[in-house]
CSV table of C-alpha atoms and ligand atoms in Angstrom, one decimal:
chain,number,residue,atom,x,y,z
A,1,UNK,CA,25.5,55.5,-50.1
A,2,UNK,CA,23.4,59.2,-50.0
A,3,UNK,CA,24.9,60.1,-46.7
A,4,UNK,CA,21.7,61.9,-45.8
A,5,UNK,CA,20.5,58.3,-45.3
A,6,UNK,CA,23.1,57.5,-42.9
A,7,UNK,CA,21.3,58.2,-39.6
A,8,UNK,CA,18.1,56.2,-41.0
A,9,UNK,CA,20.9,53.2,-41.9
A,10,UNK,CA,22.2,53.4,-38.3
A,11,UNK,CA,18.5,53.4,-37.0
A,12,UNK,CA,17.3,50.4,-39.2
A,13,UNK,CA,20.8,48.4,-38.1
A,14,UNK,CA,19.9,49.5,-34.4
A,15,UNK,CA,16.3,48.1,-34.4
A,16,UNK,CA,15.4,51.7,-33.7
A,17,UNK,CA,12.0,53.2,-34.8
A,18,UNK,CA,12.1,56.0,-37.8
A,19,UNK,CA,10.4,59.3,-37.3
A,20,UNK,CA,8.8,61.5,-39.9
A,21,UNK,CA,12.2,63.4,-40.7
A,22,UNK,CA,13.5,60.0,-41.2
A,23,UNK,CA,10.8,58.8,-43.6
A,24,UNK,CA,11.5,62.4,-45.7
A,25,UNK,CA,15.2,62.2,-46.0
A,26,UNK,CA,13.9,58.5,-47.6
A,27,UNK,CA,11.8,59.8,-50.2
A,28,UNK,CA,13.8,62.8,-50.4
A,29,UNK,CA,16.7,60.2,-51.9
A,30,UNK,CA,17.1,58.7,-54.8
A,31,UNK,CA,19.6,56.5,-53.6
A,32,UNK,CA,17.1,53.8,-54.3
A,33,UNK,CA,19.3,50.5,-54.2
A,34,UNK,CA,20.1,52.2,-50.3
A,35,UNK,CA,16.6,52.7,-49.6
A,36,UNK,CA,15.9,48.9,-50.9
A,37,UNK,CA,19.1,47.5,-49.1
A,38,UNK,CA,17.5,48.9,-45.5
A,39,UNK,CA,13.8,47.6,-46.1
A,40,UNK,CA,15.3,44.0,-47.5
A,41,UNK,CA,17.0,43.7,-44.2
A,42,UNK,CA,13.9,45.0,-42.1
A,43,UNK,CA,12.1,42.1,-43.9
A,44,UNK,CA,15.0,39.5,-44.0
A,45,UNK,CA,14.7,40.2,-40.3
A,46,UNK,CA,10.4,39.7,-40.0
A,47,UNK,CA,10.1,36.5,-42.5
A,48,UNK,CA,13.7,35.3,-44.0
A,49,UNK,CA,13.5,34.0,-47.5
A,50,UNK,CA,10.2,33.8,-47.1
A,51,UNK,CA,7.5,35.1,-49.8
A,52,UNK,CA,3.4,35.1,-49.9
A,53,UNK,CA,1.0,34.8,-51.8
A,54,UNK,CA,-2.7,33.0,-52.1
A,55,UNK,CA,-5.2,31.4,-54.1
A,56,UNK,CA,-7.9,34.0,-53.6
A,57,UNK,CA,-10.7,35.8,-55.9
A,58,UNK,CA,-12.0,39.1,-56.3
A,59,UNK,CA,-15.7,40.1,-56.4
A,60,UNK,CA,-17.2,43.6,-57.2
A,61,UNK,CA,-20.7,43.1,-56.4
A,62,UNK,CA,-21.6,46.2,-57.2
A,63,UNK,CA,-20.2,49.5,-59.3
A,64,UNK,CA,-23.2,51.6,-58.1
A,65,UNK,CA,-22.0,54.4,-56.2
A,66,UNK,CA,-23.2,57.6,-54.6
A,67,UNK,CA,-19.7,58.8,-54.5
A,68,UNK,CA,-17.9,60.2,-57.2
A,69,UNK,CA,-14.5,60.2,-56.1
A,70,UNK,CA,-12.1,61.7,-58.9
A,71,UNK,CA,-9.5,58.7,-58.8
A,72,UNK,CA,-12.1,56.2,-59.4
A,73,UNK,CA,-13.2,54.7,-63.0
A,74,UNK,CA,-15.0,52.2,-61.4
A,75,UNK,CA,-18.0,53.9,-60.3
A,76,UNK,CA,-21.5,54.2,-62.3
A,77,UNK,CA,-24.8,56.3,-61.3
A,78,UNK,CA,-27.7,53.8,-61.3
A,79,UNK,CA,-29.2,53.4,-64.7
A,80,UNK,CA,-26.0,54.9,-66.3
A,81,UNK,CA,-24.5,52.2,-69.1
A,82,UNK,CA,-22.6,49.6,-67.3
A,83,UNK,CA,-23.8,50.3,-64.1
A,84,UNK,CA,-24.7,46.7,-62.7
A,85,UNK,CA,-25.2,44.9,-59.3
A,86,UNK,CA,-24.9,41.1,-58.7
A,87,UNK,CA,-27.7,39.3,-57.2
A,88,UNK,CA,-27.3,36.5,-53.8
A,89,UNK,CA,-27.5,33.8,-56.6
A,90,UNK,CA,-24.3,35.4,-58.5
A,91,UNK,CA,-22.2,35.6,-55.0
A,92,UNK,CA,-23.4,31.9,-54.4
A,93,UNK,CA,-21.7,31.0,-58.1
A,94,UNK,CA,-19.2,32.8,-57.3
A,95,UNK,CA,-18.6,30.7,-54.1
A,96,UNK,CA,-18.9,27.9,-55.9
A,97,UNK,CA,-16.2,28.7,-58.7
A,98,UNK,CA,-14.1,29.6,-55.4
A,99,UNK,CA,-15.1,26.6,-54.5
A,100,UNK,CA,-13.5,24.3,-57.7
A,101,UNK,CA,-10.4,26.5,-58.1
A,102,UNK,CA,-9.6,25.4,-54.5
A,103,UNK,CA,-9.1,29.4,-53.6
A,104,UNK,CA,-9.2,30.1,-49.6
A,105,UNK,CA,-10.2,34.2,-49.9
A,106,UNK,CA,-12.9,36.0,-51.7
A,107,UNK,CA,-12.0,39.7,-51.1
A,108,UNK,CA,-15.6,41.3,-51.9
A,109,UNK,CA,-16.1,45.3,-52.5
A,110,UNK,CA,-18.6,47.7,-54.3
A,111,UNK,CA,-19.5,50.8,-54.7
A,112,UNK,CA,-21.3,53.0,-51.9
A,113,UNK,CA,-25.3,51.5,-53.6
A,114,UNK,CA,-27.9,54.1,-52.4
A,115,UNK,CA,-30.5,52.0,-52.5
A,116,UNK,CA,-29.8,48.3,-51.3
A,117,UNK,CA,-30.8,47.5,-47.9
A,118,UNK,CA,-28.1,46.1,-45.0
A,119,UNK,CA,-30.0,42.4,-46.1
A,120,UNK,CA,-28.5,42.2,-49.0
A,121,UNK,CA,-24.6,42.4,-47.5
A,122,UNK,CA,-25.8,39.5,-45.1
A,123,UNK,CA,-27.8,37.4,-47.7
A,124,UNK,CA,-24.8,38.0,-49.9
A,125,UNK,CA,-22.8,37.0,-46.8
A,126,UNK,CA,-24.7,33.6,-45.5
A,127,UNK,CA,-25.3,32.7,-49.4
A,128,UNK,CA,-21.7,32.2,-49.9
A,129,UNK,CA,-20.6,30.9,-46.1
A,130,UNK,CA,-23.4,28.2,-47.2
A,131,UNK,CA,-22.0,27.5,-50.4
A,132,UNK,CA,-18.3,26.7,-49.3
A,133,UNK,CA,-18.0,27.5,-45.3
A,134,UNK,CA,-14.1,27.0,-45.8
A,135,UNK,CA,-13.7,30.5,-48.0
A,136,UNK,CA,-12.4,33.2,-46.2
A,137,UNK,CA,-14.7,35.9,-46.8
A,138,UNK,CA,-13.0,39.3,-46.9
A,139,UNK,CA,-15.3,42.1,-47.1
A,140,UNK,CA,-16.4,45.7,-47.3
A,141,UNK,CA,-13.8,48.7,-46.9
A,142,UNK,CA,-14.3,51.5,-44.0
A,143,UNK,CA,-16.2,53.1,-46.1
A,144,UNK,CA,-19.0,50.6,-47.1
A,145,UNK,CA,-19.1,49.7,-43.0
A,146,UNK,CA,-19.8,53.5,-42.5
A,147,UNK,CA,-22.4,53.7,-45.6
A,148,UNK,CA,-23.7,50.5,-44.4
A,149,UNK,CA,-24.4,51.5,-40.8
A,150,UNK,CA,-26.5,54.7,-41.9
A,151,UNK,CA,-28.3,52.4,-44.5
A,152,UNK,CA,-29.5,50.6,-42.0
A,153,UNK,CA,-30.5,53.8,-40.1
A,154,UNK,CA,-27.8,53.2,-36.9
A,155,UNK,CA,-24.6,55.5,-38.0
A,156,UNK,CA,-23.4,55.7,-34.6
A,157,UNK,CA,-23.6,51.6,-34.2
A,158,UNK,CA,-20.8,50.5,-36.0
A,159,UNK,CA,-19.5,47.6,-33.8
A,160,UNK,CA,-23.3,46.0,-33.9
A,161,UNK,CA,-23.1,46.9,-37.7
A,162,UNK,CA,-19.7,44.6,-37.9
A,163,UNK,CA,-20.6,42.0,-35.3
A,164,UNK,CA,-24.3,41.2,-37.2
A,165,UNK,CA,-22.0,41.1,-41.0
A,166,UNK,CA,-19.9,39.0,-38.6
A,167,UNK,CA,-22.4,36.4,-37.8
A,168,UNK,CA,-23.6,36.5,-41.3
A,169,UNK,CA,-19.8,35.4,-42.5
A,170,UNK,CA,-17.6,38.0,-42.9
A,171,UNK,CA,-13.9,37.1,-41.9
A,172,UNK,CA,-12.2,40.2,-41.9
A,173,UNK,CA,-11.7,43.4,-43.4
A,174,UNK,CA,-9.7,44.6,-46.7
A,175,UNK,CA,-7.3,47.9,-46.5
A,176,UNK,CA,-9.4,49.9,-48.8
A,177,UNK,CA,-10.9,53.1,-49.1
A,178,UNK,CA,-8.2,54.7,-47.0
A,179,UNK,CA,-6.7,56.8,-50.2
A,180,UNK,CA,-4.6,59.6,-48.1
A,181,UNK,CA,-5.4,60.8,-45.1
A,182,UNK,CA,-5.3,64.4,-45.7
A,183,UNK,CA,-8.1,67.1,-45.4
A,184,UNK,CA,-7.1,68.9,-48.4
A,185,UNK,CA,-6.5,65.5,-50.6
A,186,UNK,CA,-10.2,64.7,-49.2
A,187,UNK,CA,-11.7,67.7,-50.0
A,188,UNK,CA,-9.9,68.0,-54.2
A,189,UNK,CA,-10.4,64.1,-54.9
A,190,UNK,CA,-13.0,62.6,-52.9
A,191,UNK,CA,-14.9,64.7,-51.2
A,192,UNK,CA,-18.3,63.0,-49.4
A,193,UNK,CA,-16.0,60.0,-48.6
A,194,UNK,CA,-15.3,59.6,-44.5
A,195,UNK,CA,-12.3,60.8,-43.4
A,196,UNK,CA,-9.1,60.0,-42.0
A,197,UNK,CA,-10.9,60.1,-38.4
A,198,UNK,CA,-14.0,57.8,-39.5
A,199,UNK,CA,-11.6,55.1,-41.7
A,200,UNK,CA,-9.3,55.0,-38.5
A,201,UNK,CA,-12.2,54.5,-35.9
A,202,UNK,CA,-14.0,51.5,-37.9
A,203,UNK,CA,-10.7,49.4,-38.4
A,204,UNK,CA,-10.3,50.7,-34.0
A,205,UNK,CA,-13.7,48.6,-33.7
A,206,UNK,CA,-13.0,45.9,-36.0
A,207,UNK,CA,-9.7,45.3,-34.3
A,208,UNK,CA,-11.5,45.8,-30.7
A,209,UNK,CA,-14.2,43.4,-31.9
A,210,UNK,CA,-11.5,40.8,-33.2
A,211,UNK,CA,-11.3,41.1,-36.6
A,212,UNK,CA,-8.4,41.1,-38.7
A,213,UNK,CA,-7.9,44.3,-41.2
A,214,UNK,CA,-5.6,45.9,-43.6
A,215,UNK,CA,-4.6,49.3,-44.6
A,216,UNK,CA,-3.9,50.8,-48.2
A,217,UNK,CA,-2.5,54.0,-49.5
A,218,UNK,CA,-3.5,55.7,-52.5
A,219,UNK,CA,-0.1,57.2,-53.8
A,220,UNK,CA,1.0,59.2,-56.6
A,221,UNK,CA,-1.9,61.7,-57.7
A,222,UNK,CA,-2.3,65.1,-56.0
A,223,UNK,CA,-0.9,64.2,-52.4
A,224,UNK,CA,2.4,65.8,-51.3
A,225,UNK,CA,5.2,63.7,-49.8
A,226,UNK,CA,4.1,65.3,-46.3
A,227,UNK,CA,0.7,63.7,-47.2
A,228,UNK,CA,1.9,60.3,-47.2
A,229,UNK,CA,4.6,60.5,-44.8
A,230,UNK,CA,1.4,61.7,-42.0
A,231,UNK,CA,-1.0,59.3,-43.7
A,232,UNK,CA,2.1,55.9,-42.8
A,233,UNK,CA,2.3,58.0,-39.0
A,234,UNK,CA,-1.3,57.7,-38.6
A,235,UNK,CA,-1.3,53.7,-39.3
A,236,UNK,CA,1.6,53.0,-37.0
A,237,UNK,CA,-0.7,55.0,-34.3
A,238,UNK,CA,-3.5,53.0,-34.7
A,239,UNK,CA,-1.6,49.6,-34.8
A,240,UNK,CA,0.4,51.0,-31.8
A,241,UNK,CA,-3.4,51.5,-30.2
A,242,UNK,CA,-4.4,47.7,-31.0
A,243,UNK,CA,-1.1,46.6,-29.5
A,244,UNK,CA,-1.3,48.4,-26.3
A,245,UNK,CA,-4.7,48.1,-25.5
A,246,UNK,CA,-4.3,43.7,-26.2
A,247,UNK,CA,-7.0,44.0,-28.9
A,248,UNK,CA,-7.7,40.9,-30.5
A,249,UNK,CA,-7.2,42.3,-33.8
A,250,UNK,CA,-4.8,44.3,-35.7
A,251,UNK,CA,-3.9,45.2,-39.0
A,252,UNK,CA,-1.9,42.5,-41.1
A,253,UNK,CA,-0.9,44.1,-44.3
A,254,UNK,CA,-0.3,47.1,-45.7
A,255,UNK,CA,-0.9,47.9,-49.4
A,256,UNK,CA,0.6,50.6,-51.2
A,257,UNK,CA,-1.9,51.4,-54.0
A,258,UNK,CA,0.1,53.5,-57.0
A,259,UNK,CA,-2.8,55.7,-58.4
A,260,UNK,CA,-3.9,54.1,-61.8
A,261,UNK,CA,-5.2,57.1,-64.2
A,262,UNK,CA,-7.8,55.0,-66.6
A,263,UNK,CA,-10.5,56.6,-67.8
A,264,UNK,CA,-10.7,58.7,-63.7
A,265,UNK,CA,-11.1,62.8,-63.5
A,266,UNK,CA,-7.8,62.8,-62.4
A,267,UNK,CA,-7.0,61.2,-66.4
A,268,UNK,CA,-4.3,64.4,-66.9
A,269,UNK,CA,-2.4,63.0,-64.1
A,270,UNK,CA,0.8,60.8,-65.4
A,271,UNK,CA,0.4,58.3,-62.1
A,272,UNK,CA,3.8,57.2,-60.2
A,273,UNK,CA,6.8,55.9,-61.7
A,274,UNK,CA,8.2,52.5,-61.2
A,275,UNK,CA,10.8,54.3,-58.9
A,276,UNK,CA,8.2,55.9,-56.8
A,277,UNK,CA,6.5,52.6,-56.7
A,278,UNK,CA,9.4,50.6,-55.2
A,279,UNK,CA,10.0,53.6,-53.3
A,280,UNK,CA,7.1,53.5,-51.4
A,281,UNK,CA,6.8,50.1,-50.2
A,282,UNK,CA,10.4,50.0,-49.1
A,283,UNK,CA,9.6,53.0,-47.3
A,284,UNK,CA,6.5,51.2,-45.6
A,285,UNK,CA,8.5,48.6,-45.1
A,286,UNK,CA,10.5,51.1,-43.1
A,287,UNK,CA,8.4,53.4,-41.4
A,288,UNK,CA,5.3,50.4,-40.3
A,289,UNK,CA,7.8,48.3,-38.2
A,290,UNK,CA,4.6,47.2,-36.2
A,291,UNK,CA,2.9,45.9,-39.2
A,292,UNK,CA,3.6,42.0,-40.4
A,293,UNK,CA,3.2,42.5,-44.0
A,294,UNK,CA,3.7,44.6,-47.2
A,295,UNK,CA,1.6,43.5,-49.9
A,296,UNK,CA,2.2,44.3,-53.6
A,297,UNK,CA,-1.5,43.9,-55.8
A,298,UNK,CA,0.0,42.9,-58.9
A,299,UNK,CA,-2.9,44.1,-60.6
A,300,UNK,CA,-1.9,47.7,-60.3
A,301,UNK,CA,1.9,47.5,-59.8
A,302,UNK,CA,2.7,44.8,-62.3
A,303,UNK,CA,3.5,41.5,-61.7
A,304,UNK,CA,7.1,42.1,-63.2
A,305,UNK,CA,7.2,45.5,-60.7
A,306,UNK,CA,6.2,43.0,-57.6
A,307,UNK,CA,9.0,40.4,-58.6
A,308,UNK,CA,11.5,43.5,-58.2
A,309,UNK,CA,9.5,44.5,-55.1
A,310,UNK,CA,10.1,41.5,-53.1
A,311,UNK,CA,13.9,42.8,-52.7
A,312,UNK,CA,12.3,45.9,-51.7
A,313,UNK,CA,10.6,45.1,-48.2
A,314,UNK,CA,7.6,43.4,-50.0
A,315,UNK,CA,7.0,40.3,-48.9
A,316,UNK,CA,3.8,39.1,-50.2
A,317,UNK,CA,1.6,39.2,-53.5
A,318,UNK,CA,-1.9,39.1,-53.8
A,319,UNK,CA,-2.9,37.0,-55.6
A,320,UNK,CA,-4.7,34.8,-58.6
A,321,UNK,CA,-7.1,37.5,-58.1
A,322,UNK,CA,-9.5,35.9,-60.9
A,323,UNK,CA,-11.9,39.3,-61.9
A,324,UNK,CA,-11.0,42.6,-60.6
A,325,UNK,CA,-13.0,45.9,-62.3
A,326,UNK,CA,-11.5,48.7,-60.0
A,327,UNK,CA,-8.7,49.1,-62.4
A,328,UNK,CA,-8.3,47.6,-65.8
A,329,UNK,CA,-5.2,47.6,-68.0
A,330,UNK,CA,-6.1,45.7,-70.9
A,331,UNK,CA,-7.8,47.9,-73.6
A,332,UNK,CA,-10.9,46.7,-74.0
A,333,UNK,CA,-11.7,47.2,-70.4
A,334,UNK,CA,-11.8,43.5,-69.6
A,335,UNK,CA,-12.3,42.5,-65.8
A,336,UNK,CA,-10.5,39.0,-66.3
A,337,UNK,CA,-7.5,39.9,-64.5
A,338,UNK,CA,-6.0,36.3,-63.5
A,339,UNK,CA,-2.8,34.8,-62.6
A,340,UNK,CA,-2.3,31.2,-62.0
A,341,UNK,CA,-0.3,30.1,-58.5
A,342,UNK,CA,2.2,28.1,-60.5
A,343,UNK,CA,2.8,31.7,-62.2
A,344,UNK,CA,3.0,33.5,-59.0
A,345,UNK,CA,4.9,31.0,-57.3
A,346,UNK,CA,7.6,31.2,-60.2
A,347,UNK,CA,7.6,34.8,-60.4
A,348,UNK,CA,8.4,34.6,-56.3
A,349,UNK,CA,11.3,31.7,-57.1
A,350,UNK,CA,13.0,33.8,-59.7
A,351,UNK,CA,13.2,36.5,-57.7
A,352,UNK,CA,15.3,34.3,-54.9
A,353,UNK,CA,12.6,33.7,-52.4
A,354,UNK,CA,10.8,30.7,-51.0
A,355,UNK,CA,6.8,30.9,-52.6
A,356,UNK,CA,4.2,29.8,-49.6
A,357,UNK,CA,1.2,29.5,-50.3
A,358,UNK,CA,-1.1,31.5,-47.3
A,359,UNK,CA,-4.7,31.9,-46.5
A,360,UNK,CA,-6.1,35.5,-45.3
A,361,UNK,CA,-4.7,35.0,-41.9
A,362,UNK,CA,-1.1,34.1,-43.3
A,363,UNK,CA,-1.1,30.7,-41.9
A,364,UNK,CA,-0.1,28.3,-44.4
A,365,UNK,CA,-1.6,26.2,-47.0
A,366,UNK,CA,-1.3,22.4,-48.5
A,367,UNK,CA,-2.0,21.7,-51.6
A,368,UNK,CA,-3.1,19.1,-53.6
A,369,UNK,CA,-4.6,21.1,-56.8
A,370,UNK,CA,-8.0,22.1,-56.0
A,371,UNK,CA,-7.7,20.0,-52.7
A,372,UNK,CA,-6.3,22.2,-49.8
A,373,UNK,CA,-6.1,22.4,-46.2
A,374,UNK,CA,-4.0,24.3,-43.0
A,375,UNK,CA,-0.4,23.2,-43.0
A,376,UNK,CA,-0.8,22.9,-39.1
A,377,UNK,CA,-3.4,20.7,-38.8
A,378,UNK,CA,-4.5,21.8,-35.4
A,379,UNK,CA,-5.7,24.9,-36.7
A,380,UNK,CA,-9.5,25.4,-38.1
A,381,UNK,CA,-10.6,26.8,-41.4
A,382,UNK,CA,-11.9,30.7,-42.0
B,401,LIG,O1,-10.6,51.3,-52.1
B,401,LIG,C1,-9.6,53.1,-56.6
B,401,LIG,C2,-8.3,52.1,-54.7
B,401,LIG,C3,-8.9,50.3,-53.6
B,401,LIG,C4,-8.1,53.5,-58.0
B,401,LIG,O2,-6.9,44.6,-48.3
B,401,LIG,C5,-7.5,52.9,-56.9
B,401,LIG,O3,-5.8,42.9,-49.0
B,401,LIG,C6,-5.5,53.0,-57.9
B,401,LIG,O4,-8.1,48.2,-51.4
B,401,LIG,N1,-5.9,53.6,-59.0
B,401,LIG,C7,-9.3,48.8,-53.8
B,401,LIG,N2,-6.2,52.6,-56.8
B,401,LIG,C8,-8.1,47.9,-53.7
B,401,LIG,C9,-7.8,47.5,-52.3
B,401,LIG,C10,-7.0,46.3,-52.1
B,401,LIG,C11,-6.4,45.6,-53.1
B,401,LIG,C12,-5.7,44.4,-52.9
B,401,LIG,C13,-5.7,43.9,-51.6
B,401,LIG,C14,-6.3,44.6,-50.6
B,401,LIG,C15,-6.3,44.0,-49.2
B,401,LIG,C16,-7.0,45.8,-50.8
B,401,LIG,O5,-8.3,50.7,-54.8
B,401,LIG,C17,-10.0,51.3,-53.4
B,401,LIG,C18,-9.3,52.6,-53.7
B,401,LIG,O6,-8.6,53.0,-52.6
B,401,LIG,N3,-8.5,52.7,-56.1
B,401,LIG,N4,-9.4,53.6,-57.8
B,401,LIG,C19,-7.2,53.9,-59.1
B,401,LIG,N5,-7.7,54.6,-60.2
């Protein structure tokens, strides 16, 4: 063992909670099978053998976007080719498909549109909670709830902004959006976005108001180690601030999000490694002992990556996914990005764990094909 990870060992055996120096002398290693051994047992600990995943669909309802953030190659000016958005009628078929694939979640984001008005994220909203009431709908990124509040001329109203897309069916909110929290980051990469501060306060009021978030870290582009090591302190604040104050909400998951170069500004960059990868979620494992879950997306870490991952404090993987156009691997640019649950669920086997099936709020699932309902049948849908 690196014997500069000795005092983190002794902390992680002890129950103890890791500082910053702690989290350094982590990423400062590259004793990985250590590193992995320490966040298997912090997650051996939280859920055993267990290992996640769900029957979900993405939905990109719009690339339009007033942003141009230089990690993204998902974002189009209006009129530009390929710049599209989906009408109520598309997120109703949408729902509907949800609907005969048997999928619990639809995880709905989009660009920052200048010019569609706040009834179009309700419409969009009530279109699908009348199509299939059971679907989870989980929607809209800090960001959008910030962009969406000044569309609809009330900037300063963000819990009425996320208690009237409440109403309208939204379940809870994704992790998105979050990238680093760093000034400098912010100001080279994606500058016009909200902050640190403004990401931080809207998942304070979701979690005040009772909803359920996540959090994500954009990793492996122009942030320093010190960048991400503040940006996992900053999360473990704010879940320590939902915990003390008995909010009804919290955040579930966190989602390390290795920076995927495509066709972005930031194309020069080489993007993390597969070391760096498993690195960093063992290292959130590690560092977030007051969140439930890490997530690995296989859609940007692999699926082969998030097998590996699952011995590396990961203990969940999102998910069939269905469409995804944020980032694209195959060549042609192609947004059919699926993976079947008997696919997932044998990935999860092979890599020694037991695969459960989970809706958004990791309760569990039973199956019968497109057929499903909560394992505990005391327990209501969405
Ligand atoms: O908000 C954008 C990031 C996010 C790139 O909450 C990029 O359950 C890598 O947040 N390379 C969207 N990342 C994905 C996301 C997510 C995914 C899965 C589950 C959940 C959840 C959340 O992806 C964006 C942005 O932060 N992103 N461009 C890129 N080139």
């Amino acid at each position: 063992m690196d014997l500069n990870l000795k005092t983190v060992s002794d902390k992680v055996d002890a129950g103890e909670r890791l500082t910053a120096d702690d989290a350094r002398a982590l990423f400062d290693s590259h004793d990985v099978w250590t590193i992995g051994r320490l966040a298997d047992r912090v997650r051996r600990r939280m859920h055993g053998n267990a290992a996640y995943y769900n029957v979900n669909r993405h939905f990109n309802y719009s690339n339009v976007c007033a942003l141009s953030c230089h990690f993204c190659d998902f974002y189009r000016k209006r009129g530009e080719a390929g710049a599209y958005e989906f009408s109520t009628d598309d997120a109703r078929a949408q729902a509907r498909d949800a609907r005969e694939a048997g999928a619990t979640e639809i995880h709905m984001v989009g660009g920052l549109h200048p010019y569609l008005p706040f009834s179009y994220y309700t419409d969009m909203l009530e279109a699908i909670r009348g199509e299939y009431p059971h679907l989870h709908i989980k929607a809209f990124t800090a960001v959008e709830i910030v962009h969406l509040a000044r569309i609809d001329k009330r900037p300063n109203d963000l819990a009425g902004v996320l208690g009237d897309l409440r109403d309208a069916g939204l379940g809870s909110l994704p992790g998105g959006g979050a990238e680093v929290f760093d000034d400098r980051c912010h100001d080279e990469a994606y500058k016009g976005k909200i902050r640190s501060d403004k990401w931080l306060e809207v998942h304070d009021v979701a979690h005040e108001l009772g909803l359920m978030s996540n959090a994500t870290i954009l990793y492996g582009h122009i942030e320093s180690i010190d960048d991400r090591i503040g940006h996992l302190m900053l999360l473990r604040e704010a879940q320590d601030r939902a915990i003390e104050r008995g909010w009804p909400g919290r955040f579930q998951t966190v989602i390390p999000l290795p920076f995927v170069p495509g066709e972005s500004k930031l194309r020069h960059l080489p993007g993390p490694t597969g070391l760096d990868d498993l690195k960093m979620m063992a290292i959130s494992r590690l560092v977030l002992d007051n969140f439930d879950h890490v997530k690995a997306f296989w859609i940007m870490q692999t699926i082969e990556l998030s097998q590996l991952a699952l011995q590396f404090g990961v203990d969940d993987i999102d998910g069939t996914v269905v469409w995804y156009d944020i980032t694209k691997v195959k060549r042609d640019g192609s947004t059919h990005q699926e993976m079947s649950a008997g696919h997932l669920r044998r990935a999860i086997a092979e890599a020694g764990f037991e695969p459960i099936e989970r809706d958004t709020l990791y309760r569990r699932v039973a199956r019968d094909g497109a057929a499903w309902r909560l394992a505990d049948a005391s327990l209501e849908h969405v």
